[in-house]
């Protein structure tokens, strides 16, 4: 009996030692405390005893054990009568060897724009009709096929389009993140020319706001979400203006959900999101890799300038930069249909391999920012 007691005690000590080691390991790899988001504060009511002081916005805490279908999207704020004035929207499509699919995407997006956009409506509400102009810019990321030719052909043979469609070609492949960065630089350059402003550090817009919608060239994201994304962006900007913070910078990220996705894709998405949260902390976005993102041009210039991760994992760096700088972010459900011909993977094994490579890149990014070797310029 004495021997049995000693064995039990040894077993308990071993268990406690293993638990202590596990917690110590988690403490060592846990991300440092991050600065509070500017969007994490709400303006106190006049009757509040804390008038004049910001107070934390209440968030719904999500356990890492919650199933993907139970993940709750960020609650939309109450509608407001305040509206931001939007000048124009550029739909930015990074494309690599998309000559077979880009025409279908351009047809779907330009048809939506023609149906929902009125040229004579001034920007007074958060709705697609409030935009004075909507353009499409395709960034041919060093394609080896005739992606640029397909874009030009579609534009030339549809002269009655209510939107301009243009394409710039990069001399070599830079990755999706790199292509988006080049596209944003081109949009900013054109805006500066239209304003007659040569100062690159000058704010792109004065009393009106230019917007950028990044989307996938295969048309996986349905443009019908644009109204909700504009509405949410408007609320963020109005709240920023009220708080006198970064009033012209905000980012809206789509959430693809899991409808229609296979079990393998669901498990991998959930696992990747969980790992990103452990490495980078709470980015306030559950679907970091969604290809549909709406932002102000000022925010795009800040978040995408001189990216270090220029390929598939660039989305996490963009959101991590937003976290560092306090750029407000929000999430909106989007209707999504995964298309055949993915450039990322072609098999289940490829999906796992790509996810591991992306996680290694994100861990490297987290370390570089923590050590101060990477900084937001």
mmCIF file of C-alpha atoms in Angstrom:
data_model
loop_
_atom_site.group_PDB
_atom_site.id
_atom_site.type_symbol
_atom_site.label_atom_id
_atom_site.label_comp_id
_atom_site.label_asym_id
_atom_site.label_seq_id
_atom_site.Cartn_x
_atom_site.Cartn_y
_atom_site.Cartn_z
ATOM 1 C CA UNK A 1 0.000 0.000 0.000
ATOM 2 C CA UNK A 2 2.899 2.344 0.799
ATOM 3 C CA UNK A 3 4.438 1.551 -2.567
ATOM 4 C CA UNK A 4 1.063 2.260 -4.270
ATOM 5 C CA UNK A 5 0.807 5.642 -2.480
ATOM 6 C CA UNK A 6 4.315 6.548 -3.561
ATOM 7 C CA UNK A 7 3.472 5.627 -7.143
ATOM 8 C CA UNK A 8 0.323 7.793 -7.025
ATOM 9 C CA UNK A 9 2.278 10.722 -5.617
ATOM 10 C CA UNK A 10 4.924 10.356 -8.313
ATOM 11 C CA UNK A 11 2.208 10.246 -10.951
ATOM 12 C CA UNK A 12 0.608 13.429 -9.584
ATOM 13 C CA UNK A 13 3.964 15.219 -9.483
ATOM 14 C CA UNK A 14 4.701 14.188 -13.067
ATOM 15 C CA UNK A 15 1.279 15.459 -14.162
ATOM 16 C CA UNK A 16 1.763 18.758 -12.336
ATOM 17 C CA UNK A 17 5.238 19.101 -13.795
ATOM 18 C CA UNK A 18 3.934 18.505 -17.305
ATOM 19 C CA UNK A 19 1.125 21.040 -16.799
ATOM 20 C CA UNK A 20 3.568 23.619 -15.438
ATOM 21 C CA UNK A 21 5.890 23.070 -18.395
ATOM 22 C CA UNK A 22 2.995 23.447 -20.822
ATOM 23 C CA UNK A 23 1.839 26.724 -19.290
ATOM 24 C CA UNK A 24 5.398 28.028 -19.161
ATOM 25 C CA UNK A 25 5.847 27.236 -22.855
ATOM 26 C CA UNK A 26 2.575 28.959 -23.752
ATOM 27 C CA UNK A 27 3.599 32.011 -21.698
ATOM 28 C CA UNK A 28 6.918 32.231 -23.533
ATOM 29 C CA UNK A 29 5.397 32.031 -27.043
ATOM 30 C CA UNK A 30 2.339 34.159 -26.285
ATOM 31 C CA UNK A 31 2.286 37.452 -28.216
ATOM 32 C CA UNK A 32 3.070 40.670 -26.414
ATOM 33 C CA UNK A 33 0.249 42.917 -25.381
ATOM 34 C CA UNK A 34 -0.919 44.955 -28.337
ATOM 35 C CA UNK A 35 -1.973 48.579 -28.354
ATOM 36 C CA UNK A 36 -5.684 49.167 -28.103
ATOM 37 C CA UNK A 37 -7.550 49.642 -31.341
ATOM 38 C CA UNK A 38 -8.860 53.114 -31.955
ATOM 39 C CA UNK A 39 -12.136 51.447 -32.903
ATOM 40 C CA UNK A 40 -12.283 49.788 -29.483
ATOM 41 C CA UNK A 41 -13.586 52.956 -27.895
ATOM 42 C CA UNK A 42 -17.006 54.530 -28.025
ATOM 43 C CA UNK A 43 -17.963 58.069 -27.239
ATOM 44 C CA UNK A 44 -19.550 58.248 -23.782
ATOM 45 C CA UNK A 45 -23.043 59.554 -23.515
ATOM 46 C CA UNK A 46 -23.552 63.097 -22.171
ATOM 47 C CA UNK A 47 -25.143 61.708 -19.038
ATOM 48 C CA UNK A 48 -22.164 59.492 -18.270
ATOM 49 C CA UNK A 49 -19.996 60.326 -15.276
ATOM 50 C CA UNK A 50 -16.989 59.555 -17.482
ATOM 51 C CA UNK A 51 -17.785 62.274 -19.971
ATOM 52 C CA UNK A 52 -14.775 63.239 -22.016
ATOM 53 C CA UNK A 53 -12.974 59.969 -21.376
ATOM 54 C CA UNK A 54 -13.005 57.036 -23.833
ATOM 55 C CA UNK A 55 -14.207 53.735 -22.493
ATOM 56 C CA UNK A 56 -13.638 50.253 -23.877
ATOM 57 C CA UNK A 57 -16.160 48.837 -26.305
ATOM 58 C CA UNK A 58 -17.560 45.523 -25.134
ATOM 59 C CA UNK A 59 -16.445 42.619 -27.314
ATOM 60 C CA UNK A 60 -17.812 39.098 -27.538
ATOM 61 C CA UNK A 61 -14.980 36.884 -26.333
ATOM 62 C CA UNK A 62 -14.481 33.762 -28.445
ATOM 63 C CA UNK A 63 -12.922 30.592 -27.086
ATOM 64 C CA UNK A 64 -10.399 28.732 -29.225
ATOM 65 C CA UNK A 65 -12.593 25.666 -28.731
ATOM 66 C CA UNK A 66 -15.621 27.216 -30.414
ATOM 67 C CA UNK A 67 -16.489 25.498 -33.670
ATOM 68 C CA UNK A 68 -16.060 27.520 -36.875
ATOM 69 C CA UNK A 69 -19.807 27.692 -37.431
ATOM 70 C CA UNK A 70 -20.179 29.330 -34.021
ATOM 71 C CA UNK A 71 -17.767 32.189 -34.714
ATOM 72 C CA UNK A 72 -19.693 35.407 -34.274
ATOM 73 C CA UNK A 73 -19.054 38.262 -36.670
ATOM 74 C CA UNK A 74 -18.417 41.700 -35.266
ATOM 75 C CA UNK A 75 -21.722 43.380 -34.513
ATOM 76 C CA UNK A 76 -22.636 46.218 -36.836
ATOM 77 C CA UNK A 77 -22.982 49.518 -35.102
ATOM 78 C CA UNK A 78 -26.279 51.304 -35.070
ATOM 79 C CA UNK A 79 -27.042 53.292 -38.169
ATOM 80 C CA UNK A 80 -26.340 56.971 -38.022
ATOM 81 C CA UNK A 81 -27.567 59.969 -39.904
ATOM 82 C CA UNK A 82 -24.008 61.131 -40.418
ATOM 83 C CA UNK A 83 -22.566 60.348 -43.832
ATOM 84 C CA UNK A 84 -19.093 60.503 -45.281
ATOM 85 C CA UNK A 85 -18.605 61.898 -48.773
ATOM 86 C CA UNK A 86 -17.063 59.354 -51.106
ATOM 87 C CA UNK A 87 -15.408 60.556 -54.255
ATOM 88 C CA UNK A 88 -14.656 57.353 -56.124
ATOM 89 C CA UNK A 89 -14.084 53.636 -55.760
ATOM 90 C CA UNK A 90 -11.460 51.583 -57.562
ATOM 91 C CA UNK A 91 -11.944 47.812 -57.668
ATOM 92 C CA UNK A 92 -8.432 46.370 -57.630
ATOM 93 C CA UNK A 93 -7.970 42.898 -59.091
ATOM 94 C CA UNK A 94 -4.516 41.303 -58.755
ATOM 95 C CA UNK A 95 -4.232 38.695 -61.502
ATOM 96 C CA UNK A 96 -1.697 36.046 -62.424
ATOM 97 C CA UNK A 97 -2.380 33.866 -65.492
ATOM 98 C CA UNK A 98 -6.113 34.633 -65.370
ATOM 99 C CA UNK A 99 -6.795 34.973 -69.110
ATOM 100 C CA UNK A 100 -9.408 32.187 -68.932
ATOM 101 C CA UNK A 101 -11.338 33.640 -65.967
ATOM 102 C CA UNK A 102 -10.807 37.399 -65.891
ATOM 103 C CA UNK A 103 -13.402 38.143 -68.590
ATOM 104 C CA UNK A 104 -16.175 36.460 -66.579
ATOM 105 C CA UNK A 105 -15.206 38.458 -63.493
ATOM 106 C CA UNK A 106 -15.144 41.754 -65.403
ATOM 107 C CA UNK A 107 -18.561 40.965 -66.889
ATOM 108 C CA UNK A 108 -20.085 40.190 -63.481
ATOM 109 C CA UNK A 109 -18.595 43.242 -61.756
ATOM 110 C CA UNK A 110 -19.249 45.758 -64.535
ATOM 111 C CA UNK A 111 -22.830 44.485 -64.866
ATOM 112 C CA UNK A 112 -23.390 45.002 -61.151
ATOM 113 C CA UNK A 113 -21.942 48.500 -61.325
ATOM 114 C CA UNK A 114 -24.101 49.419 -64.335
ATOM 115 C CA UNK A 115 -27.211 48.184 -62.530
ATOM 116 C CA UNK A 116 -26.591 49.781 -59.127
ATOM 117 C CA UNK A 117 -24.673 52.949 -59.897
ATOM 118 C CA UNK A 118 -26.193 56.308 -60.870
ATOM 119 C CA UNK A 119 -23.743 58.826 -62.248
ATOM 120 C CA UNK A 120 -25.753 61.864 -61.190
ATOM 121 C CA UNK A 121 -25.970 60.973 -57.477
ATOM 122 C CA UNK A 122 -23.685 62.928 -55.156
ATOM 123 C CA UNK A 123 -21.979 61.018 -52.343
ATOM 124 C CA UNK A 124 -24.290 61.609 -49.426
ATOM 125 C CA UNK A 125 -24.984 58.086 -48.183
ATOM 126 C CA UNK A 126 -23.160 54.809 -47.595
ATOM 127 C CA UNK A 127 -24.474 53.019 -50.673
ATOM 128 C CA UNK A 128 -22.978 52.164 -54.077
ATOM 129 C CA UNK A 129 -25.160 54.897 -55.607
ATOM 130 C CA UNK A 130 -23.363 57.467 -53.449
ATOM 131 C CA UNK A 131 -20.113 57.068 -55.381
ATOM 132 C CA UNK A 132 -19.415 59.530 -58.163
ATOM 133 C CA UNK A 133 -17.409 56.948 -60.109
ATOM 134 C CA UNK A 134 -16.436 53.292 -59.903
ATOM 135 C CA UNK A 135 -13.441 52.025 -61.858
ATOM 136 C CA UNK A 136 -11.754 48.651 -62.227
ATOM 137 C CA UNK A 137 -7.976 48.275 -62.261
ATOM 138 C CA UNK A 138 -6.423 44.899 -63.048
ATOM 139 C CA UNK A 139 -2.798 44.354 -62.019
ATOM 140 C CA UNK A 140 -1.233 41.735 -64.282
ATOM 141 C CA UNK A 141 1.328 40.200 -61.933
ATOM 142 C CA UNK A 142 3.905 39.094 -64.502
ATOM 143 C CA UNK A 143 1.556 36.609 -66.165
ATOM 144 C CA UNK A 144 2.915 34.233 -68.783
ATOM 145 C CA UNK A 145 -0.435 34.132 -70.590
ATOM 146 C CA UNK A 146 -2.421 36.965 -72.189
ATOM 147 C CA UNK A 147 -4.237 38.231 -69.099
ATOM 148 C CA UNK A 148 -3.607 41.869 -70.036
ATOM 149 C CA UNK A 149 -4.856 41.238 -73.576
ATOM 150 C CA UNK A 150 -8.075 39.689 -72.247
ATOM 151 C CA UNK A 151 -8.715 42.772 -70.105
ATOM 152 C CA UNK A 152 -8.072 45.173 -72.996
ATOM 153 C CA UNK A 153 -10.270 43.141 -75.326
ATOM 154 C CA UNK A 154 -13.189 43.163 -72.899
ATOM 155 C CA UNK A 155 -12.866 46.912 -72.337
ATOM 156 C CA UNK A 156 -12.634 47.739 -76.059
ATOM 157 C CA UNK A 157 -15.600 45.594 -77.043
ATOM 158 C CA UNK A 158 -17.853 47.068 -74.332
ATOM 159 C CA UNK A 159 -17.720 50.825 -75.020
ATOM 160 C CA UNK A 160 -21.053 51.542 -73.301
ATOM 161 C CA UNK A 161 -19.785 50.480 -69.877
ATOM 162 C CA UNK A 162 -20.492 52.951 -67.067
ATOM 163 C CA UNK A 163 -17.078 52.250 -65.611
ATOM 164 C CA UNK A 164 -13.545 52.424 -66.927
ATOM 165 C CA UNK A 165 -11.519 49.226 -66.974
ATOM 166 C CA UNK A 166 -7.745 49.454 -67.105
ATOM 167 C CA UNK A 167 -4.803 47.108 -66.711
ATOM 168 C CA UNK A 168 -1.186 47.582 -65.712
ATOM 169 C CA UNK A 169 1.393 44.832 -66.218
ATOM 170 C CA UNK A 170 4.313 44.121 -63.900
ATOM 171 C CA UNK A 171 7.566 42.983 -65.530
ATOM 172 C CA UNK A 172 7.831 39.943 -63.244
ATOM 173 C CA UNK A 173 5.727 38.094 -60.695
ATOM 174 C CA UNK A 174 5.766 39.806 -57.278
ATOM 175 C CA UNK A 175 3.083 37.791 -55.504
ATOM 176 C CA UNK A 176 -0.477 38.766 -54.637
ATOM 177 C CA UNK A 177 0.543 41.185 -51.896
ATOM 178 C CA UNK A 178 3.129 42.794 -54.153
ATOM 179 C CA UNK A 179 0.598 43.169 -56.978
ATOM 180 C CA UNK A 180 -1.889 44.847 -54.636
ATOM 181 C CA UNK A 181 0.813 47.217 -53.398
ATOM 182 C CA UNK A 182 1.688 48.186 -56.988
ATOM 183 C CA UNK A 183 -1.968 48.699 -57.807
ATOM 184 C CA UNK A 184 -2.464 51.000 -54.819
ATOM 185 C CA UNK A 185 0.604 53.000 -55.833
ATOM 186 C CA UNK A 186 -0.871 53.426 -59.321
ATOM 187 C CA UNK A 187 -4.251 54.534 -57.958
ATOM 188 C CA UNK A 188 -2.562 57.057 -55.663
ATOM 189 C CA UNK A 189 -0.408 58.349 -58.522
ATOM 190 C CA UNK A 190 -3.467 58.941 -60.688
ATOM 191 C CA UNK A 191 -5.275 60.673 -57.851
ATOM 192 C CA UNK A 192 -2.317 62.955 -57.223
ATOM 193 C CA UNK A 193 -2.236 63.848 -60.905
ATOM 194 C CA UNK A 194 -5.956 64.628 -60.901
ATOM 195 C CA UNK A 195 -5.485 66.916 -57.883
ATOM 196 C CA UNK A 196 -2.300 68.425 -59.323
ATOM 197 C CA UNK A 197 -0.416 67.391 -56.193
ATOM 198 C CA UNK A 198 3.157 66.142 -56.394
ATOM 199 C CA UNK A 199 3.627 65.623 -52.659
ATOM 200 C CA UNK A 200 3.418 61.861 -52.050
ATOM 201 C CA UNK A 201 3.014 62.373 -48.305
ATOM 202 C CA UNK A 202 -0.018 64.583 -48.755
ATOM 203 C CA UNK A 203 -3.415 63.153 -47.914
ATOM 204 C CA UNK A 204 -5.037 61.807 -51.053
ATOM 205 C CA UNK A 205 -8.366 63.527 -50.525
ATOM 206 C CA UNK A 206 -9.578 66.627 -48.782
ATOM 207 C CA UNK A 207 -13.287 66.737 -48.023
ATOM 208 C CA UNK A 208 -14.077 63.603 -50.042
ATOM 209 C CA UNK A 209 -12.760 60.077 -49.607
ATOM 210 C CA UNK A 210 -11.327 57.773 -52.266
ATOM 211 C CA UNK A 211 -11.920 54.074 -51.709
ATOM 212 C CA UNK A 212 -10.227 50.849 -52.814
ATOM 213 C CA UNK A 213 -11.929 47.451 -52.971
ATOM 214 C CA UNK A 214 -9.483 44.562 -53.311
ATOM 215 C CA UNK A 215 -11.052 41.447 -54.814
ATOM 216 C CA UNK A 216 -9.925 38.170 -56.363
ATOM 217 C CA UNK A 217 -9.567 38.007 -60.132
ATOM 218 C CA UNK A 218 -11.547 34.771 -60.331
ATOM 219 C CA UNK A 219 -14.675 36.522 -59.074
ATOM 220 C CA UNK A 220 -15.137 34.300 -56.011
ATOM 221 C CA UNK A 221 -16.514 37.248 -54.027
ATOM 222 C CA UNK A 222 -19.998 38.502 -54.891
ATOM 223 C CA UNK A 223 -20.104 42.279 -55.310
ATOM 224 C CA UNK A 224 -23.560 42.405 -53.715
ATOM 225 C CA UNK A 225 -21.796 42.817 -50.347
ATOM 226 C CA UNK A 226 -20.556 46.278 -51.393
ATOM 227 C CA UNK A 227 -23.517 48.109 -49.869
ATOM 228 C CA UNK A 228 -22.999 46.512 -46.434
ATOM 229 C CA UNK A 229 -19.261 47.114 -46.596
ATOM 230 C CA UNK A 230 -19.779 50.793 -47.439
ATOM 231 C CA UNK A 231 -22.298 51.135 -44.615
ATOM 232 C CA UNK A 232 -19.873 49.630 -42.090
ATOM 233 C CA UNK A 233 -16.975 51.715 -43.407
ATOM 234 C CA UNK A 234 -19.097 54.834 -43.052
ATOM 235 C CA UNK A 235 -19.797 54.024 -39.394
ATOM 236 C CA UNK A 236 -16.095 53.538 -38.657
ATOM 237 C CA UNK A 237 -15.145 56.815 -40.327
ATOM 238 C CA UNK A 238 -17.887 58.760 -38.567
ATOM 239 C CA UNK A 239 -16.784 57.309 -35.225
ATOM 240 C CA UNK A 240 -13.180 58.246 -35.987
ATOM 241 C CA UNK A 241 -14.173 61.792 -36.885
ATOM 242 C CA UNK A 242 -16.139 62.056 -33.651
ATOM 243 C CA UNK A 243 -13.089 60.951 -31.667
ATOM 244 C CA UNK A 244 -10.726 63.164 -33.719
ATOM 245 C CA UNK A 245 -8.467 60.173 -34.418
ATOM 246 C CA UNK A 246 -7.209 58.756 -37.768
ATOM 247 C CA UNK A 247 -10.386 60.037 -39.370
ATOM 248 C CA UNK A 248 -9.602 59.074 -42.957
ATOM 249 C CA UNK A 249 -8.310 55.533 -42.446
ATOM 250 C CA UNK A 250 -10.454 52.428 -42.031
ATOM 251 C CA UNK A 251 -10.500 48.843 -43.296
ATOM 252 C CA UNK A 252 -13.392 46.441 -43.865
ATOM 253 C CA UNK A 253 -12.657 42.743 -44.368
ATOM 254 C CA UNK A 254 -15.067 40.191 -45.795
ATOM 255 C CA UNK A 255 -15.935 36.984 -43.987
ATOM 256 C CA UNK A 256 -16.540 34.018 -46.282
ATOM 257 C CA UNK A 257 -18.225 31.820 -43.713
ATOM 258 C CA UNK A 258 -18.350 28.086 -44.350
ATOM 259 C CA UNK A 259 -21.417 27.597 -46.533
ATOM 260 C CA UNK A 260 -20.544 25.289 -49.408
ATOM 261 C CA UNK A 261 -16.997 24.622 -48.167
ATOM 262 C CA UNK A 262 -15.775 21.045 -47.791
ATOM 263 C CA UNK A 263 -14.853 19.604 -44.412
ATOM 264 C CA UNK A 264 -11.130 19.678 -45.216
ATOM 265 C CA UNK A 265 -11.271 23.354 -46.171
ATOM 266 C CA UNK A 266 -13.291 24.158 -43.036
ATOM 267 C CA UNK A 267 -10.806 22.408 -40.727
ATOM 268 C CA UNK A 268 -7.806 24.062 -42.399
ATOM 269 C CA UNK A 269 -9.371 27.532 -42.297
ATOM 270 C CA UNK A 270 -10.243 27.176 -38.632
ATOM 271 C CA UNK A 271 -6.822 25.797 -37.766
ATOM 272 C CA UNK A 272 -5.055 28.594 -39.637
ATOM 273 C CA UNK A 273 -7.176 31.296 -37.991
ATOM 274 C CA UNK A 274 -6.534 29.810 -34.539
ATOM 275 C CA UNK A 275 -2.786 29.674 -35.156
ATOM 276 C CA UNK A 276 -2.740 33.287 -36.397
ATOM 277 C CA UNK A 277 -4.551 34.400 -33.248
ATOM 278 C CA UNK A 278 -2.005 32.614 -31.040
ATOM 279 C CA UNK A 279 0.940 34.128 -32.930
ATOM 280 C CA UNK A 280 -0.337 37.668 -33.536
ATOM 281 C CA UNK A 281 -2.947 38.154 -30.853
ATOM 282 C CA UNK A 282 -6.491 39.294 -31.581
ATOM 283 C CA UNK A 283 -6.553 41.057 -34.960
ATOM 284 C CA UNK A 284 -10.340 41.551 -34.557
ATOM 285 C CA UNK A 285 -10.847 39.729 -37.858
ATOM 286 C CA UNK A 286 -11.649 36.017 -37.977
ATOM 287 C CA UNK A 287 -11.212 35.506 -41.738
ATOM 288 C CA UNK A 288 -7.851 37.169 -42.356
ATOM 289 C CA UNK A 289 -7.363 35.499 -45.749
ATOM 290 C CA UNK A 290 -10.611 36.673 -47.352
ATOM 291 C CA UNK A 291 -9.712 38.221 -50.707
ATOM 292 C CA UNK A 292 -12.341 40.964 -50.492
ATOM 293 C CA UNK A 293 -11.282 44.047 -48.534
ATOM 294 C CA UNK A 294 -12.659 47.597 -48.671
ATOM 295 C CA UNK A 295 -10.596 50.512 -47.376
ATOM 296 C CA UNK A 296 -9.952 54.189 -47.814
ATOM 297 C CA UNK A 297 -7.072 55.036 -50.134
ATOM 298 C CA UNK A 298 -5.240 56.662 -47.231
ATOM 299 C CA UNK A 299 -5.486 53.415 -45.260
ATOM 300 C CA UNK A 300 -4.350 51.422 -48.300
ATOM 301 C CA UNK A 301 -1.280 53.619 -48.706
ATOM 302 C CA UNK A 302 -0.394 53.171 -45.047
ATOM 303 C CA UNK A 303 -1.022 49.443 -44.675
ATOM 304 C CA UNK A 304 0.320 48.147 -47.993
ATOM 305 C CA UNK A 305 3.408 50.349 -48.393
ATOM 306 C CA UNK A 306 6.665 48.345 -48.462
ATOM 307 C CA UNK A 307 5.147 45.036 -47.446
ATOM 308 C CA UNK A 308 7.586 42.430 -46.180
ATOM 309 C CA UNK A 309 5.256 39.480 -46.849
ATOM 310 C CA UNK A 310 4.338 39.877 -50.496
ATOM 311 C CA UNK A 311 2.619 36.607 -51.283
ATOM 312 C CA UNK A 312 -0.301 34.675 -49.783
ATOM 313 C CA UNK A 313 0.402 35.532 -46.137
ATOM 314 C CA UNK A 314 0.489 39.297 -46.777
ATOM 315 C CA UNK A 315 -3.073 39.687 -45.418
ATOM 316 C CA UNK A 316 -1.902 38.931 -41.881
ATOM 317 C CA UNK A 317 0.852 41.549 -42.066
ATOM 318 C CA UNK A 318 -1.659 44.131 -43.305
ATOM 319 C CA UNK A 319 -3.974 43.431 -40.365
ATOM 320 C CA UNK A 320 -1.067 43.328 -37.914
ATOM 321 C CA UNK A 321 0.008 46.761 -39.154
ATOM 322 C CA UNK A 322 -3.545 48.000 -38.640
ATOM 323 C CA UNK A 323 -3.352 46.706 -35.087
ATOM 324 C CA UNK A 324 -0.038 48.480 -34.428
ATOM 325 C CA UNK A 325 -1.228 51.792 -35.887
ATOM 326 C CA UNK A 326 -4.741 51.710 -34.448
ATOM 327 C CA UNK A 327 -6.434 51.753 -37.860
ATOM 328 C CA UNK A 328 -10.053 50.695 -37.205
ATOM 329 C CA UNK A 329 -11.157 47.423 -38.782
ATOM 330 C CA UNK A 330 -14.467 45.606 -39.050
ATOM 331 C CA UNK A 331 -15.821 42.456 -40.658
ATOM 332 C CA UNK A 332 -18.780 41.986 -43.001
ATOM 333 C CA UNK A 333 -20.218 38.686 -44.317
ATOM 334 C CA UNK A 334 -19.713 38.172 -48.039
ATOM 335 C CA UNK A 335 -21.267 35.713 -50.425
ATOM 336 C CA UNK A 336 -18.407 33.524 -51.570
ATOM 337 C CA UNK A 337 -18.013 30.733 -54.109
ATOM 338 C CA UNK A 338 -14.664 28.954 -54.332
ATOM 339 C CA UNK A 339 -13.751 28.633 -58.005
ATOM 340 C CA UNK A 340 -11.795 25.886 -59.700
ATOM 341 C CA UNK A 341 -8.245 26.602 -60.800
ATOM 342 C CA UNK A 342 -6.845 27.936 -57.512
ATOM 343 C CA UNK A 343 -3.353 29.385 -57.863
ATOM 344 C CA UNK A 344 -2.543 28.536 -54.244
ATOM 345 C CA UNK A 345 -3.015 24.772 -54.178
ATOM 346 C CA UNK A 346 -4.054 21.934 -56.463
ATOM 347 C CA UNK A 347 -4.451 19.120 -53.910
ATOM 348 C CA UNK A 348 -5.223 18.460 -50.250
ATOM 349 C CA UNK A 349 -1.546 17.850 -49.539
ATOM 350 C CA UNK A 350 -0.712 21.102 -51.268
ATOM 351 C CA UNK A 351 -3.208 22.935 -49.070
ATOM 352 C CA UNK A 352 -1.562 21.642 -45.904
ATOM 353 C CA UNK A 353 1.915 22.435 -47.204
ATOM 354 C CA UNK A 354 0.910 25.957 -48.218
ATOM 355 C CA UNK A 355 -0.706 26.571 -44.820
ATOM 356 C CA UNK A 356 2.459 25.454 -43.005
ATOM 357 C CA UNK A 357 4.637 27.742 -45.152
ATOM 358 C CA UNK A 358 2.313 30.662 -44.490
ATOM 359 C CA UNK A 359 2.362 30.036 -40.736
ATOM 360 C CA UNK A 360 6.165 29.950 -40.763
ATOM 361 C CA UNK A 361 6.183 33.279 -42.601
ATOM 362 C CA UNK A 362 3.777 34.744 -40.041
ATOM 363 C CA UNK A 363 5.909 33.530 -37.129
ATOM 364 C CA UNK A 364 8.937 35.122 -38.784
ATOM 365 C CA UNK A 365 6.970 38.354 -39.288
ATOM 366 C CA UNK A 366 5.899 38.430 -35.628
ATOM 367 C CA UNK A 367 9.487 38.017 -34.478
ATOM 368 C CA UNK A 368 10.830 40.698 -36.838
ATOM 369 C CA UNK A 369 8.279 43.275 -35.666
ATOM 370 C CA UNK A 370 8.879 42.328 -32.016
ATOM 371 C CA UNK A 371 12.623 42.864 -32.446
ATOM 372 C CA UNK A 372 12.061 46.145 -34.273
ATOM 373 C CA UNK A 373 13.759 45.004 -37.472
ATOM 374 C CA UNK A 374 10.525 45.444 -39.415
ATOM 375 C CA UNK A 375 8.601 48.661 -38.954
ATOM 376 C CA UNK A 376 5.658 50.389 -40.569
ATOM 377 C CA UNK A 377 7.077 53.210 -42.682
#
